[in-house]
Every structure is written in C-alpha cells, then in structure tokens.
mmCIF file of C-alpha atoms in Angstrom:
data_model
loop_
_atom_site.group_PDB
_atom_site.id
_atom_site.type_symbol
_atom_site.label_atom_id
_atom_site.label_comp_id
_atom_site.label_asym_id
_atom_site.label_seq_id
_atom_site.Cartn_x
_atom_site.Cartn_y
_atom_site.Cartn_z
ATOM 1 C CA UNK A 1 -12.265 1.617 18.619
ATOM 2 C CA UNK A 2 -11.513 -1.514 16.511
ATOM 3 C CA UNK A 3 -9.008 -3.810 18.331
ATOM 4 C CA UNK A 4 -6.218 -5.464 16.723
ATOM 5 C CA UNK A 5 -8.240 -9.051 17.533
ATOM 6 C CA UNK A 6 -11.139 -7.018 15.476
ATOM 7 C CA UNK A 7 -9.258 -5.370 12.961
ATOM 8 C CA UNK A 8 -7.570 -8.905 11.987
ATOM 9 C CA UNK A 9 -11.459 -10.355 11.750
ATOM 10 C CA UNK A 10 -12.243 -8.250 9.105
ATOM 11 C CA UNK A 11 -9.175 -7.946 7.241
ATOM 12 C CA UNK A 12 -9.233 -11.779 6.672
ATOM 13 C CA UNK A 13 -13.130 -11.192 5.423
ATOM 14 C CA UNK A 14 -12.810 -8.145 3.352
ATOM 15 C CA UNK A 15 -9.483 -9.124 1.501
ATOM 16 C CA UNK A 16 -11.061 -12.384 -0.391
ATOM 17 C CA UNK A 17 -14.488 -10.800 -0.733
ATOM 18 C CA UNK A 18 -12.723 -7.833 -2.769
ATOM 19 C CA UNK A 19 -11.844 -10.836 -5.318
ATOM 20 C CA UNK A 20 -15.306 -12.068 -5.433
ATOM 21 C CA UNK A 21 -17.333 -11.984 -7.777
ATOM 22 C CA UNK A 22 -20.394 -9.139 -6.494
ATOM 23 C CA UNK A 23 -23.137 -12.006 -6.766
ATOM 24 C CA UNK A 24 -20.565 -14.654 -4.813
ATOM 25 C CA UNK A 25 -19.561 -11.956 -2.132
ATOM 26 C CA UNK A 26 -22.285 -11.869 -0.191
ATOM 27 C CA UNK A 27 -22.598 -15.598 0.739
ATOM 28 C CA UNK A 28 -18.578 -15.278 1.352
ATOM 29 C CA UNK A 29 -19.663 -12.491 4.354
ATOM 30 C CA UNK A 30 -22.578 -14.561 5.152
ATOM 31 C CA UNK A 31 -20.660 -17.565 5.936
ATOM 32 C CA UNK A 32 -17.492 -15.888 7.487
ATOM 33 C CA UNK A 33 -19.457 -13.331 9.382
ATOM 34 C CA UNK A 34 -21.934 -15.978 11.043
ATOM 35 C CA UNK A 35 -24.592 -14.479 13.619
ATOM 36 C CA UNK A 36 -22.045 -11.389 14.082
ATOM 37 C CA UNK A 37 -24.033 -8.730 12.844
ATOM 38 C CA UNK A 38 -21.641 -6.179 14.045
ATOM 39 C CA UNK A 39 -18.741 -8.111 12.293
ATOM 40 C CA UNK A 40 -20.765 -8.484 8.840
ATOM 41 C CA UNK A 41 -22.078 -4.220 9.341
ATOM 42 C CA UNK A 42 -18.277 -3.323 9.531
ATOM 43 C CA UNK A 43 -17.116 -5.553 6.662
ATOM 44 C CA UNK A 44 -20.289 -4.027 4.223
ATOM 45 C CA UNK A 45 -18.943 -1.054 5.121
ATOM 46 C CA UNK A 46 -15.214 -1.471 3.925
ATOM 47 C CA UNK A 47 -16.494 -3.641 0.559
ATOM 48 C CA UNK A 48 -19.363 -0.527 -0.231
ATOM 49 C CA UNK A 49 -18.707 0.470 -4.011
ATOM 50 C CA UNK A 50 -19.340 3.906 -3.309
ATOM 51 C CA UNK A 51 -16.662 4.034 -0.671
ATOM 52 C CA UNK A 52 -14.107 2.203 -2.812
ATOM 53 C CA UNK A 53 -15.246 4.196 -5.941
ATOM 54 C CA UNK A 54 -14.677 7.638 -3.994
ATOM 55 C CA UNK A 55 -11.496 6.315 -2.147
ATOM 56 C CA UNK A 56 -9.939 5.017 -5.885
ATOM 57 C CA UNK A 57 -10.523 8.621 -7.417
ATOM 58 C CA UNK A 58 -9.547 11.167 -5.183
ATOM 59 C CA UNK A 59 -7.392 9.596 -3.030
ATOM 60 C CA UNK A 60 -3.612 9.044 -4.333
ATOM 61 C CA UNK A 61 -1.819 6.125 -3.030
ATOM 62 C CA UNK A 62 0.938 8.179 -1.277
ATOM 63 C CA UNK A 63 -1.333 10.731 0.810
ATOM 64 C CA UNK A 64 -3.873 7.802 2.025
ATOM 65 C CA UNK A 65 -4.482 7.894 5.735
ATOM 66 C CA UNK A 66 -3.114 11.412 5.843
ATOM 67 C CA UNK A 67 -5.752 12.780 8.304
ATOM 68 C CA UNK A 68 -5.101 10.700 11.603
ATOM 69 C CA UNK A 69 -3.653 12.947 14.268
ATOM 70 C CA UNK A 70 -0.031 11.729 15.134
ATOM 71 C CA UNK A 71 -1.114 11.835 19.149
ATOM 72 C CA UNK A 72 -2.988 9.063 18.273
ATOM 73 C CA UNK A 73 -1.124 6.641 16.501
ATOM 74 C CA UNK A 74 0.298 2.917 17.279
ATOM 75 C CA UNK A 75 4.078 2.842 17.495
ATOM 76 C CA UNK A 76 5.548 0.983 14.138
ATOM 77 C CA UNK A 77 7.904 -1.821 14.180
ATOM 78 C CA UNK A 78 11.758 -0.676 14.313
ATOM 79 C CA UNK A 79 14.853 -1.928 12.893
ATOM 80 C CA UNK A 80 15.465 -5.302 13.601
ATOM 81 C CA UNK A 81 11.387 -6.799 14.040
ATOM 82 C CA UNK A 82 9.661 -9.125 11.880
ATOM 83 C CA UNK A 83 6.987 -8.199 9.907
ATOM 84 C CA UNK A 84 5.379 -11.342 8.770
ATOM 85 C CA UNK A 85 8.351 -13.398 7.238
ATOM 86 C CA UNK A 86 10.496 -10.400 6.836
ATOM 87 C CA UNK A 87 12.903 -8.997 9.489
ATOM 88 C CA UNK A 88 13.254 -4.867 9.219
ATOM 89 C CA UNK A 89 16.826 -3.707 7.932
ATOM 90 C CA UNK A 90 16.434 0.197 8.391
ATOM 91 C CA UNK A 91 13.685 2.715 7.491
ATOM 92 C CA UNK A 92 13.876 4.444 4.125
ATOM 93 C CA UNK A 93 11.063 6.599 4.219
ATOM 94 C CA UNK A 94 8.510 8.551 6.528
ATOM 95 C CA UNK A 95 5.098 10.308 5.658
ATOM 96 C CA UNK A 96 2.012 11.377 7.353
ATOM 97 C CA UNK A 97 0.225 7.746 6.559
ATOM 98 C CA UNK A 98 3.139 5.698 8.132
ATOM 99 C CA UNK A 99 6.874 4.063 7.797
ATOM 100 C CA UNK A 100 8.700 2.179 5.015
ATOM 101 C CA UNK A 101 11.250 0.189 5.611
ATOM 102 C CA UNK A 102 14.060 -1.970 3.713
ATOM 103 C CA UNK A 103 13.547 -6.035 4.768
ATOM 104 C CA UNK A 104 14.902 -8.812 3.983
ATOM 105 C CA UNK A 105 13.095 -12.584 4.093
ATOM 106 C CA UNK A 106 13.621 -14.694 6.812
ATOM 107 C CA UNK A 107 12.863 -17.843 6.701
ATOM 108 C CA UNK A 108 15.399 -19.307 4.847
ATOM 109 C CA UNK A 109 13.191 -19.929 1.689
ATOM 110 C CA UNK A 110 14.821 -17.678 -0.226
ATOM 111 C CA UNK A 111 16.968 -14.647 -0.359
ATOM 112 C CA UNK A 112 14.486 -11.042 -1.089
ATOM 113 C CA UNK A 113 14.630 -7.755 -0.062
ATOM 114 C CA UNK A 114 11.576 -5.794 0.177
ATOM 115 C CA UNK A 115 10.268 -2.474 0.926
ATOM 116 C CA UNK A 116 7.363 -2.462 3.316
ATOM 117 C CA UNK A 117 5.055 -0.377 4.537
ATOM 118 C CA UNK A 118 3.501 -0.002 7.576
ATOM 119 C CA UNK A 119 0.317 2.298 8.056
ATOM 120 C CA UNK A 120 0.046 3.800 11.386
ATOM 121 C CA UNK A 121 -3.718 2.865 12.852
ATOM 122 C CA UNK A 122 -4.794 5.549 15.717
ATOM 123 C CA UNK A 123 -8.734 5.979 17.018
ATOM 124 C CA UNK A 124 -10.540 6.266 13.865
ATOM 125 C CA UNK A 125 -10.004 2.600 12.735
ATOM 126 C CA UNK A 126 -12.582 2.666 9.918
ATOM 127 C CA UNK A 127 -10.736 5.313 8.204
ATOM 128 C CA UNK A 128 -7.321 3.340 7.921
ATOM 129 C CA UNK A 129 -9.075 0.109 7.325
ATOM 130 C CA UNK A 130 -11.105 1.257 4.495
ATOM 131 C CA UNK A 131 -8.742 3.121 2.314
ATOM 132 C CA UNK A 132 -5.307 1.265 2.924
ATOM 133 C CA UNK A 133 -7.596 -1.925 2.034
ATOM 134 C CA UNK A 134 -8.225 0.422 -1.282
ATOM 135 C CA UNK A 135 -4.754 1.472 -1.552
ATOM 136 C CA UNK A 136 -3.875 -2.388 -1.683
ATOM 137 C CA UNK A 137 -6.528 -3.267 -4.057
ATOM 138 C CA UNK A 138 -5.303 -0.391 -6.344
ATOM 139 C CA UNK A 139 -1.284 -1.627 -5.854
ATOM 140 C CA UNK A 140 -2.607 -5.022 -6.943
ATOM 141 C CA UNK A 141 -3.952 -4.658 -10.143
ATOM 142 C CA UNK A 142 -1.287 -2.187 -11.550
ATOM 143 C CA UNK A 143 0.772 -4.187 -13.389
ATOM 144 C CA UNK A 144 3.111 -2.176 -15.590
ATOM 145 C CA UNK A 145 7.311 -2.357 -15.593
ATOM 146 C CA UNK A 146 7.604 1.077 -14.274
ATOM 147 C CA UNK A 147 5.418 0.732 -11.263
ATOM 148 C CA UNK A 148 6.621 -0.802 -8.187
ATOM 149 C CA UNK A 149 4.818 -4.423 -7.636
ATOM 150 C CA UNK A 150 3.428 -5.113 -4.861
ATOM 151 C CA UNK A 151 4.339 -8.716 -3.702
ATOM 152 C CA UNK A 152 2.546 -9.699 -0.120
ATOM 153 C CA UNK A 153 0.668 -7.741 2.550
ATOM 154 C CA UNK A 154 -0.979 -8.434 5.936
ATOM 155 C CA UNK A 155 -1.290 -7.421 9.540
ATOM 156 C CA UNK A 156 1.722 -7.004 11.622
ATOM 157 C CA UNK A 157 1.326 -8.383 15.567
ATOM 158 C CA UNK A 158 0.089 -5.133 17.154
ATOM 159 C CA UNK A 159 -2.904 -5.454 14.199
ATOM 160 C CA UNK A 160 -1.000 -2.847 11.898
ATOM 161 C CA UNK A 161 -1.564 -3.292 7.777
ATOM 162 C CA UNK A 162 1.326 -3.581 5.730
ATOM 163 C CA UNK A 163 2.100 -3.692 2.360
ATOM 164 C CA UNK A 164 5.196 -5.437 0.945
ATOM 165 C CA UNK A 165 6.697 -4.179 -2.211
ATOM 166 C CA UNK A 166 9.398 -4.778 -4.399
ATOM 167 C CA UNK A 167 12.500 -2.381 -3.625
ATOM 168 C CA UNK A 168 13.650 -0.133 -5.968
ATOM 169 C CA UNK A 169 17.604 0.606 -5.937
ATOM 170 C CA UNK A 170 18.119 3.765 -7.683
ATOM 171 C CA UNK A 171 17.912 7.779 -7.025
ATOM 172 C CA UNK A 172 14.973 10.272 -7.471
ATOM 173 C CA UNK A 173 15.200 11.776 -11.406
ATOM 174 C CA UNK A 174 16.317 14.318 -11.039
ATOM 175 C CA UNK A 175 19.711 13.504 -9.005
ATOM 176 C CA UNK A 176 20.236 11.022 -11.432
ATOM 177 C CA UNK A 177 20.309 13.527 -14.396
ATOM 178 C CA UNK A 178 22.483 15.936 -12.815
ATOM 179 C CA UNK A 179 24.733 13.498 -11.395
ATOM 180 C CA UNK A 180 25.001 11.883 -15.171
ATOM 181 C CA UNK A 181 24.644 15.238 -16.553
ATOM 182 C CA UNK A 182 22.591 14.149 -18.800
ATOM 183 C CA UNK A 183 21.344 16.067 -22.057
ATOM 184 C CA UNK A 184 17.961 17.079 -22.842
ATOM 185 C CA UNK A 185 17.140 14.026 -25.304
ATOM 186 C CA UNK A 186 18.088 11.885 -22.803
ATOM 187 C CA UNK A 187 16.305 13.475 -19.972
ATOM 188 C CA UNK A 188 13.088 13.553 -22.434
ATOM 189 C CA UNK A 189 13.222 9.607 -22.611
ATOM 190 C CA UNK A 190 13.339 9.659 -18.872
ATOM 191 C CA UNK A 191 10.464 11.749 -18.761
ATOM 192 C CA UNK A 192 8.609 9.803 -21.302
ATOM 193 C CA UNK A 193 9.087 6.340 -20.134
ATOM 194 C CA UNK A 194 7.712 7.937 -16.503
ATOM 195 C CA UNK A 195 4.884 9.573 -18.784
ATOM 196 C CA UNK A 196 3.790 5.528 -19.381
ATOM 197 C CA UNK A 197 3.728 4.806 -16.078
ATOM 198 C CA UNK A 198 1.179 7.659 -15.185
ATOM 199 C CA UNK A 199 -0.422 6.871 -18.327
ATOM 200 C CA UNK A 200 -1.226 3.524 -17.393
ATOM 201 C CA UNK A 201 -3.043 4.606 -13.908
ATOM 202 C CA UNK A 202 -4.611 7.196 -15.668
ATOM 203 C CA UNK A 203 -6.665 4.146 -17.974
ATOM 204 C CA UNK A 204 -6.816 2.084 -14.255
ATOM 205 C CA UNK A 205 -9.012 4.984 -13.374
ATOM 206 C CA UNK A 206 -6.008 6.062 -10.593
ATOM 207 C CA UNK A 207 -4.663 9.235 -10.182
ATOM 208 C CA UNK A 208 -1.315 10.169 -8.445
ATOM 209 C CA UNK A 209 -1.608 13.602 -6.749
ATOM 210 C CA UNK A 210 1.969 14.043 -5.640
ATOM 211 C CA UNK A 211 3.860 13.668 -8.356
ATOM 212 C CA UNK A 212 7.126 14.473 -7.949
ATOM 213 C CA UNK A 213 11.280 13.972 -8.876
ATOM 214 C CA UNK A 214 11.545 12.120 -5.166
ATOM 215 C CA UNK A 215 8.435 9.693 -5.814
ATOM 216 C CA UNK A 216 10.225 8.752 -9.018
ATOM 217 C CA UNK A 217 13.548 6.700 -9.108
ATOM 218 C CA UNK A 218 16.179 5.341 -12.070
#
C-alpha cells in the first residue's frame, strides 16, 4: 500500500517528468529520486509509454478508476473542506471513480468557482495513480471551446488526486431541447457543434466511451 506521504513523493516526480522532454526525463527522476530505488521503480512505472499509451486508448476519462472495490476506498472531502485553495460548496456529481463537487476560491485572490474532482484511492494505489495521472495528462492538452478546461490539480490532505475544472452552468441536451422545444434544425446544430468536440479527441488519439445526453450540457 502506497501512503499518502508516498503517494505525494511521486506525484510531485511524475507530474513534471510527463512534460519532459523523453531524453531530459530521466536525469529529472535521477535527481529527484536520489538513492531511492523503490521511489525511482514506482515513478518508471507510472511514466512507462506502454502504460500511458494503453491507459490513453481504451480508457475514457469518465470510467477511469472504475475497478476499485467501494469497501476499500478513502472517505472524500464533504461540503464545506478545502481542497487546495478552494473550499467545497456541495457535490454535483457521483460515479464509480469518485466525487465532484462545486468550489469556490478562497483565498481572497480572486472570485472562481470550480468543479473538482476527487478520485477515491483504496488498496491498489498503482492503479489510481497511474491512470488518473493519464486522465490529467489527457484533460491538459485538450484544448477546444466545447470541452471543459481543466485549470489546477493536486493532492488533497488525506493524499487524494484531484482535478479542478472549469464549471459548466447549463443542463444535459437533451432537457434543454425539450424544455426550449426546440426544432430539428436547431437540435442538429446542437448535435453538430457536440460532433466537434468528439471530433477533436478523436485526432488527440482519445476516445469517450460513455457518451451520453447527461455528459453533455448547453
């Protein structure tokens, strides 16, 4: 089992070392990693390009981290907690992978909310490190108006990952049309401008298996 002490270790390695350069990246573990073998075994692991290649194309963003057993998983943050510089509003949504929640920035910098969220870690550490480290490197490079940004991300206290995304106000697709009984033409250019969206993962090399009215908002 990976502690939250550990966890935190190689999150700080393996997040810069995914922006290196492959020939600078292994000086970057060298250094960081010291006479830890352990520590430097753990982070090869996580930066393999098989294991990000495999993770990137069969793995959709939104079923990630499905497979840990819920008897085994950390208790998330609840309403009212900080996660990082943002204090948790309420939760707006609930999978198999973990939380999200609406937040708002604290620290008087600025006004923001946010949606974050917050990937339950159980026994099998490796797993949850290694792909929600993928699902963030994927989230960061997909840069497109109809695809949620992603904005910050981290470790929580208790050594949970988080991501921190811009929050979308608006209602699944479908809702919308029906509420704004919307004709066909118009429901078409809904359609298409979603059709971009997928379009654009699609030439990232990313695709979305669960696709659906709820996973897309107006």
């Amino acid at each position: 089992l990976i502690t939250p002490e550990r966890w935190r270790q190689i999150s700080e390695i393996v997040e810069p070392a995914l922006e290196c350069e492959p020939e600078q990246r292994a000086a970057l573990i060298a250094q960081a990693c010291g006479t830890d073998a352990d520590l430097r075994r753990q982070v090869e692991t996580y930066l393999s390009a098989d294991v990000v290649a495999q993770s990137s194309m069969h793995d959709s963003p939104a079923h990630l981290l499905a497979t840990i057993p819920d008897e085994n998983l950390l208790a998330a943050p609840t309403v009212g907690h900080r996660i990082g510089v943002y204090q948790v509003l309420k939760e707006i949504g609930r999978g198999g992978m973990g939380t999200v929640y609406l937040a708002e920035r604290a620290d008087a910098q600025y006004q923001q909310r946010v949606a974050i969220k917050v990937v339950k870690r159980g026994t099998d550490s490796d797993v949850i490190l290694r792909r929600f480290l993928t699902e963030r490197q994927i989230l960061a490079r997909l840069h497109h108006p109809n695809i949620a940004r992603i904005l910050d991300g981290g470790t929580t206290q208790d050594g949970l990952p988080y991501i921190v995304m811009e929050h979308i106000e608006g209602q699944p697709i479908d809702e919308y049309c029906d509420e704004h009984k919307l004709n066909t033409t118009r429901r078409i250019e809904l359609f298409r401008a979603a059709c971009t969206a997928v379009q654009f993962a699609h030439q990232n090399l990313i695709v979305h298996r669960d696709l659906k009215p709820s996973n897309i908002l107006v």
